[in-house]
Coordinates of N, CA and C in Angstrom, one line a residue:
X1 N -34.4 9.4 -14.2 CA -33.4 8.6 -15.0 C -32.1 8.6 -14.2
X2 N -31.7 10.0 -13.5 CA -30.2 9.7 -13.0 C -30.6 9.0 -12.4
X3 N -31.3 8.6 -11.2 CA -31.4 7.5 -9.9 C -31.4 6.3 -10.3
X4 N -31.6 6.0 -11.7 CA -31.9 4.3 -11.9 C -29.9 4.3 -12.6
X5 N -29.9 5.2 -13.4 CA -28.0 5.2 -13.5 C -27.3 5.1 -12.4
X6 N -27.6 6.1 -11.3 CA -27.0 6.1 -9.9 C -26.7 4.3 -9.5
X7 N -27.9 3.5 -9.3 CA -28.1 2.3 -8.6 C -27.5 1.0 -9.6
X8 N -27.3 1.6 -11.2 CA -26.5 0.8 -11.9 C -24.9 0.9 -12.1
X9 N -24.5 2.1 -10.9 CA -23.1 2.3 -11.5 C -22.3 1.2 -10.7
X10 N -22.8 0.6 -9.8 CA -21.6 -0.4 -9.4 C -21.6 -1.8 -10.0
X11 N -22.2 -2.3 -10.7 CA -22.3 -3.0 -11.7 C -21.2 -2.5 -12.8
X12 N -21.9 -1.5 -13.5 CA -21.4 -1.0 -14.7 C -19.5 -0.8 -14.3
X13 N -19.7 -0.2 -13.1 CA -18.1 -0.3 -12.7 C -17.6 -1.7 -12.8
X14 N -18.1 -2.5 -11.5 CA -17.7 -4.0 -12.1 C -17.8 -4.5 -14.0
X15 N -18.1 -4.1 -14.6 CA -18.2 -4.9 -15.8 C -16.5 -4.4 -16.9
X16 N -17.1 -2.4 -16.6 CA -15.5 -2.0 -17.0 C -14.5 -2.9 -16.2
X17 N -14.3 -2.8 -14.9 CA -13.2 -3.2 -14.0 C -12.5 -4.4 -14.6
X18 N -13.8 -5.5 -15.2 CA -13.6 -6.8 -15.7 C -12.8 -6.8 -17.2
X19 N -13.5 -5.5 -17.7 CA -13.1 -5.8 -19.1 C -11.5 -5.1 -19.5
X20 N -11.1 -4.0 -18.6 CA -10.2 -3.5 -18.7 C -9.0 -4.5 -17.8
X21 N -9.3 -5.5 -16.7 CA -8.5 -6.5 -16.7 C -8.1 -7.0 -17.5
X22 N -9.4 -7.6 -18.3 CA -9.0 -8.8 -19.5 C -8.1 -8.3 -20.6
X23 N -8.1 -7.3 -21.1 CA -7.1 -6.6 -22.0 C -5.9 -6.4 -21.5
X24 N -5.6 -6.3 -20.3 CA -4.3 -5.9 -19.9 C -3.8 -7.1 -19.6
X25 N -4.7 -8.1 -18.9 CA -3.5 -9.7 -18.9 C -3.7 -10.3 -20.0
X26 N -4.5 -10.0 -21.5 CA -3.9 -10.6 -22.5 C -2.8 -10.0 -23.3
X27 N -2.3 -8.8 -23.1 CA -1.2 -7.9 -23.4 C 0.4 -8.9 -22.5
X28 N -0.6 -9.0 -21.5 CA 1.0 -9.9 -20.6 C 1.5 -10.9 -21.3
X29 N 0.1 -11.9 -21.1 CA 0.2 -12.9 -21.7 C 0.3 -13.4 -22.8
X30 N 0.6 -12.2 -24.2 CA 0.8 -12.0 -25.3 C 2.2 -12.1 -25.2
X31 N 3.0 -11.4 -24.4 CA 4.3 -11.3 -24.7 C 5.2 -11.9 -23.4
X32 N 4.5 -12.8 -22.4 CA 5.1 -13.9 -21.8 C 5.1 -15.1 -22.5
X33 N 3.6 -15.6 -23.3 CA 3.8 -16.6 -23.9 C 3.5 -17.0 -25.1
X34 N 3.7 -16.0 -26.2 CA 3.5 -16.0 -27.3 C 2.0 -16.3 -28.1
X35 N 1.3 -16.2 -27.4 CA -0.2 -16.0 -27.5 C -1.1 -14.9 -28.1
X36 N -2.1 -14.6 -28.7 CA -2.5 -14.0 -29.5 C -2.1 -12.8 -30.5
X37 N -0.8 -13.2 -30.7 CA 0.0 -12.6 -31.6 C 1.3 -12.1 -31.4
X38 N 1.9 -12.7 -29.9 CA 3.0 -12.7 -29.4 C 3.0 -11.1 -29.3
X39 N 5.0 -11.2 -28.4 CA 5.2 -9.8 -28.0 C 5.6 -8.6 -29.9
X40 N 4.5 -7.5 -29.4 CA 4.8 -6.6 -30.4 C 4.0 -7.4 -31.7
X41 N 3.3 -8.4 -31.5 CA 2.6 -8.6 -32.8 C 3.1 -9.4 -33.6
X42 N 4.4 -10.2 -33.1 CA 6.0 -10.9 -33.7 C 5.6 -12.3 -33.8
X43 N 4.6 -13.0 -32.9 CA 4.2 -14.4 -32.8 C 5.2 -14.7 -31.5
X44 N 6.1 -14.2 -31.3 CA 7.5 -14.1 -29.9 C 7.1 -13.8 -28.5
X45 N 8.2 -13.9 -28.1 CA 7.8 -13.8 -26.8 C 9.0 -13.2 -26.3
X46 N 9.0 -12.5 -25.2 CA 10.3 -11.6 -24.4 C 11.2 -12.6 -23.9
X47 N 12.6 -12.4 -23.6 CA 13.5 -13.0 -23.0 C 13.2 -12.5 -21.8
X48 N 13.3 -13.7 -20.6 CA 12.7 -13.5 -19.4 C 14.3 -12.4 -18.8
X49 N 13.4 -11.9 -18.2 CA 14.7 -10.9 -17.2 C 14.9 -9.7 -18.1
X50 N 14.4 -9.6 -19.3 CA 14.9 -8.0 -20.0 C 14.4 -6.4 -19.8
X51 N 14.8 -6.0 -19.2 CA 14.1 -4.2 -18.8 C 14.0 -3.8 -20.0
X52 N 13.0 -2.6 -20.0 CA 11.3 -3.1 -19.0 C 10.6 -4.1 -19.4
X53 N 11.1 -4.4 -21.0 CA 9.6 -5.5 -21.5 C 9.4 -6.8 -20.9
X54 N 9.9 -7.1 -19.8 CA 9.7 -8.3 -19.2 C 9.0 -7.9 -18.1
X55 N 9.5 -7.1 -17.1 CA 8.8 -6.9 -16.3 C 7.4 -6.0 -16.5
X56 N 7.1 -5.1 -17.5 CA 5.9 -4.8 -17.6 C 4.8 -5.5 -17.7
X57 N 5.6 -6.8 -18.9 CA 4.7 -7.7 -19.3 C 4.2 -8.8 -17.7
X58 N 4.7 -9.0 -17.2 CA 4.5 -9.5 -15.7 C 3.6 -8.9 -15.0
X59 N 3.8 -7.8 -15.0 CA 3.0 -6.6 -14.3 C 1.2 -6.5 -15.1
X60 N 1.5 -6.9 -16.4 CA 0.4 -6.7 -16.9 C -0.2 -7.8 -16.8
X61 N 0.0 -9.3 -16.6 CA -0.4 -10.3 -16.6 C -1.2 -10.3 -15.2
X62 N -0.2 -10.0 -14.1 CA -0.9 -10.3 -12.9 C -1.4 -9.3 -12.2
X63 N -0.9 -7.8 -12.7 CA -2.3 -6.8 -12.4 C -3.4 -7.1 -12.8
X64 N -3.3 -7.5 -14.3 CA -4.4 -7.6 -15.1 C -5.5 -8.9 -14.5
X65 N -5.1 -9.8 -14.2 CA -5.4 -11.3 -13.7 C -6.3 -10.6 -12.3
X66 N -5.7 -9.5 -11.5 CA -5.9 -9.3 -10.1 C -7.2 -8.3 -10.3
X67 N -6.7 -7.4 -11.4 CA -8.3 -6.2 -11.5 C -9.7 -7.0 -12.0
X68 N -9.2 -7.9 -13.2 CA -10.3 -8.6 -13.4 C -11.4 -9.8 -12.3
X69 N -10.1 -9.9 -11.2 CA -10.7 -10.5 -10.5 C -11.1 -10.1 -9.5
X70 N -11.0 -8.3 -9.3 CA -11.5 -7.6 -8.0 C -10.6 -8.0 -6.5
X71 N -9.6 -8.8 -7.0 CA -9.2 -9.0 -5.9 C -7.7 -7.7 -6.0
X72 N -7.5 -7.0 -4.5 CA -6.6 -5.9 -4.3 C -6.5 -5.0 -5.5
X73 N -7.3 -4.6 -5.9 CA -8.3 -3.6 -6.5 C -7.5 -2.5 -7.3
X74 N -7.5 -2.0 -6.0 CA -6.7 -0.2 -5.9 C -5.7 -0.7 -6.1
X75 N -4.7 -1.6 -5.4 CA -3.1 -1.7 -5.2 C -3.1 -2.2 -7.0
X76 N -3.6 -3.2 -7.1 CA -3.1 -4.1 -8.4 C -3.3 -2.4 -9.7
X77 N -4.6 -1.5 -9.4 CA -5.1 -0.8 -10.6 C -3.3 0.3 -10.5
X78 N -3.1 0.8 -9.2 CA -2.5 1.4 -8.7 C -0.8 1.4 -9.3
X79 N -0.5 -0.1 -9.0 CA 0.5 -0.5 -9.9 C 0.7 -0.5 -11.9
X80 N -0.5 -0.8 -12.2 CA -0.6 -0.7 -13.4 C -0.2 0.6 -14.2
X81 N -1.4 1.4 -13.3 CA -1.5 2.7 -14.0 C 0.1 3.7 -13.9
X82 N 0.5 2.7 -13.0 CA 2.7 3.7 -12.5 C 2.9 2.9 -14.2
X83 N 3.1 1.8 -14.7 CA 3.8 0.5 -15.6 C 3.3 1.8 -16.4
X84 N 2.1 1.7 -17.1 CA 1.3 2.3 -18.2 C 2.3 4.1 -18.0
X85 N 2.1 4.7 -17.0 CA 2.4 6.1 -17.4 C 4.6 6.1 -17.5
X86 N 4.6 5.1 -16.9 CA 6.3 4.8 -16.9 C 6.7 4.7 -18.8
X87 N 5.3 3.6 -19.0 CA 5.7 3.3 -20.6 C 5.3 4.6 -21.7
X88 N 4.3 5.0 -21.2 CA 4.0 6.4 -22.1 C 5.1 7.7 -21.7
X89 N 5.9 8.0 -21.1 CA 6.6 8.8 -20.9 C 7.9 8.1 -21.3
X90 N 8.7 7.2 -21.2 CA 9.9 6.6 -21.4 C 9.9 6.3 -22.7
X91 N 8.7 5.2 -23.6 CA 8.7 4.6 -24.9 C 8.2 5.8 -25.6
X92 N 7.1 6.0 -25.7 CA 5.8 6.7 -26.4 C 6.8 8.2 -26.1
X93 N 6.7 8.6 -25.5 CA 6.5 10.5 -25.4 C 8.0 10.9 -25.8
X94 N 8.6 10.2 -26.0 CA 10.1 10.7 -26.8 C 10.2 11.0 -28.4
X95 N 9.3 9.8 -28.8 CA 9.7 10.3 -30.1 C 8.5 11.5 -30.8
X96 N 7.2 11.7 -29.8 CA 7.0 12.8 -30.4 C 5.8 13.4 -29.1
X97 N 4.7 14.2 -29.1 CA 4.3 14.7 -28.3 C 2.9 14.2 -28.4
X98 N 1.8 14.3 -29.1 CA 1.0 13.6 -29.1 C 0.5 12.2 -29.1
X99 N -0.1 11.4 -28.4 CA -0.1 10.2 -28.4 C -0.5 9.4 -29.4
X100 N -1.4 10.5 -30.6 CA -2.4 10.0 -31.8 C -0.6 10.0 -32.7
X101 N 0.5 10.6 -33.0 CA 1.8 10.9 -33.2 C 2.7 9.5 -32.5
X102 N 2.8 9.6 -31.2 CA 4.0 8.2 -30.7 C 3.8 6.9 -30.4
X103 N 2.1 6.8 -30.8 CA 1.8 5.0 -30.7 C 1.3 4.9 -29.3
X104 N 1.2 6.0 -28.4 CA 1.0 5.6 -27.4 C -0.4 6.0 -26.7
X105 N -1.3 5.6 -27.1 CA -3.2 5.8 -27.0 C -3.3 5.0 -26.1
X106 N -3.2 3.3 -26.1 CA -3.3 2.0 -25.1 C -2.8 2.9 -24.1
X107 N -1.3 3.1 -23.9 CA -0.3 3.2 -22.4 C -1.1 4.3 -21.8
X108 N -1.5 5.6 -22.5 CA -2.1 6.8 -22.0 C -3.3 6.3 -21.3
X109 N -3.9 5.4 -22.2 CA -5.5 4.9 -21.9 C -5.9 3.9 -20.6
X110 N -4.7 3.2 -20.8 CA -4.5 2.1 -19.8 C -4.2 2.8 -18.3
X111 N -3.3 4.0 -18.8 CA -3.1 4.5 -17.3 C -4.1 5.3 -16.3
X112 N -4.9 5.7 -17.0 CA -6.4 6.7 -16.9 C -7.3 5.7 -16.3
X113 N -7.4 4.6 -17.1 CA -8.4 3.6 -16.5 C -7.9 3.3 -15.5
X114 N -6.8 2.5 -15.4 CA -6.5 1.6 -13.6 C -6.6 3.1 -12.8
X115 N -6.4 4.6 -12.9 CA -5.8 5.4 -12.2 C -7.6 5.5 -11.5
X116 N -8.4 5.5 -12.3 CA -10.0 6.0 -12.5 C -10.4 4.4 -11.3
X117 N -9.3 3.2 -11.0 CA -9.9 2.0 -10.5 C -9.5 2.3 -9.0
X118 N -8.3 3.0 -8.8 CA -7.7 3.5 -7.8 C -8.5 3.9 -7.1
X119 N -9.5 5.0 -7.5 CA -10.1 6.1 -6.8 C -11.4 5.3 -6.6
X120 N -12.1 4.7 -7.6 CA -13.4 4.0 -7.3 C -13.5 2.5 -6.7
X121 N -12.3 1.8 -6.8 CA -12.6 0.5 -6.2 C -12.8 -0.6 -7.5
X122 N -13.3 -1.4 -6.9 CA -13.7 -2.5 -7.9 C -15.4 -2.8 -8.4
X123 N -16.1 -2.3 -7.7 CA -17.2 -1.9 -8.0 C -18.0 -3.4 -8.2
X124 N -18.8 -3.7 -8.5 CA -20.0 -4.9 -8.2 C -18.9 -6.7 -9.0
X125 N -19.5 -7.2 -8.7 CA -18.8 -8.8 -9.4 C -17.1 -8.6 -8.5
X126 N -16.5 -8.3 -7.4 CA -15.2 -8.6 -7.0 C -15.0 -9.2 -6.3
X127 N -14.1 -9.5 -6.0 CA -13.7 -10.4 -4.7 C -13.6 -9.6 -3.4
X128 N -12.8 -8.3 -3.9 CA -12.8 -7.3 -2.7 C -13.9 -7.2 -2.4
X129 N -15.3 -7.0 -2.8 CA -16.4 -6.7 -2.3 C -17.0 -7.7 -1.5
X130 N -16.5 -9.2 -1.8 CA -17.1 -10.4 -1.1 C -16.0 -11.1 0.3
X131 N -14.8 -10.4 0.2 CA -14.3 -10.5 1.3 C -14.5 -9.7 1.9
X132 N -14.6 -8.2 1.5 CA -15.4 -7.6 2.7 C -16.8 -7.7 3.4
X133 N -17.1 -8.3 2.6 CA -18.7 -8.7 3.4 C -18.5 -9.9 4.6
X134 N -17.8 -10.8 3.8 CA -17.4 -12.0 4.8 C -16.4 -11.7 6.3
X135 N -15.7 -10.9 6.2 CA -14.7 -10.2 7.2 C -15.6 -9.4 8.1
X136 N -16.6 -8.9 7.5 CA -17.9 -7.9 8.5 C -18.5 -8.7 8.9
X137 N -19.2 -9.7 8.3 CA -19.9 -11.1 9.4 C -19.4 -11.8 10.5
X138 N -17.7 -11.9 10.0 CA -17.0 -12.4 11.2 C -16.9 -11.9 12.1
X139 N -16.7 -10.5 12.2 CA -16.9 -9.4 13.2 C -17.8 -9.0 14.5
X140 N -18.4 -9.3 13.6 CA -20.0 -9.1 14.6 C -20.1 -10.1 15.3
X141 N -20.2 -10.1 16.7 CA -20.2 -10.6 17.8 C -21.5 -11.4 17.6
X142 N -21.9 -12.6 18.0 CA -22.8 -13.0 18.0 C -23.9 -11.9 19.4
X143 N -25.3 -12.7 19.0 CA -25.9 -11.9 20.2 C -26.2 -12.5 21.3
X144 N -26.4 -12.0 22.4 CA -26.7 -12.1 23.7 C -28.0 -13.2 23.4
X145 N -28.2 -13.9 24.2 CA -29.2 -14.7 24.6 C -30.5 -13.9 25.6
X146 N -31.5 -13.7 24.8 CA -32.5 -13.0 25.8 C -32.7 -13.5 26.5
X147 N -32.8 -13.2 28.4 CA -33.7 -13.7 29.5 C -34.7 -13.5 29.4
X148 N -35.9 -14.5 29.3 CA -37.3 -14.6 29.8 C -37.8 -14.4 31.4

């Protein structure tokens, strides 16, 4: 049984990698453009330029856009997971100490995952994995012509 789990984890990684994108750039894109319930749930949207909720939400849009799409993987999860632990320590962890207490489960959760994308990659369905295949074909020298 492990070895048939073993040979499904880069898939299953790709599928998380995908789905944990799609949540994070609809959070952006919630509170860039007033979409699925706008920013904070308000039907609104952020005033462009405001610290941090503007630039988080940016961050989440086009991390999110970049994990889901496997493309710069690590960097895009890498950045995320700083936004997410920036917002659970600054917003969330002030007004009290447990996360299930300061609202902040998503930011804790979010940071764990991209941090978990850092270390593993993008795993099956990415782009990183199809440009590096294509970059290794280029590579390889064609072959010599055998003499008969």
């Amino acid at each position: 049984m492990t070895g048939r789990l073993n040979s499904a984890q880069p898939y299953a990684l790709g599928l998380y990698r995908i789905v944990v994108g799609l949540l994070f750039l609809c959070h952006g894109a919630a509170s860039l453009f007033g979409v699925l319930g706008g920013a904070a749930g308000t039907g609104g949207t952020l005033e462009a330029g405001t610290w941090p909720g503007w630039y988080a939400a940016v961050i989440q849009l086009v991390g999110g856009a970049l994990v889901l799409l496997g493309l710069g993987t690590r960097v895009a999860a890498l950045v995320a997971a700083g936004s997410m632990a920036y917002a659970y320590f600054k917003v969330h962890q002030p007004t009290a100490l447990w996360p299930m207490e300061n609202g902040g489960e998503a930011a804790a959760m979010f940071c764990w995952a991209f941090l978990l994308l850092v270390f593993t990659g993008s795993g099956a369905f990415g782009l990183d994995r199809l440009l590096a295949k294509r970059a290794a074909t280029e590579r390889k020298p064609a072959a010599e012509p055998v003499a008969v």
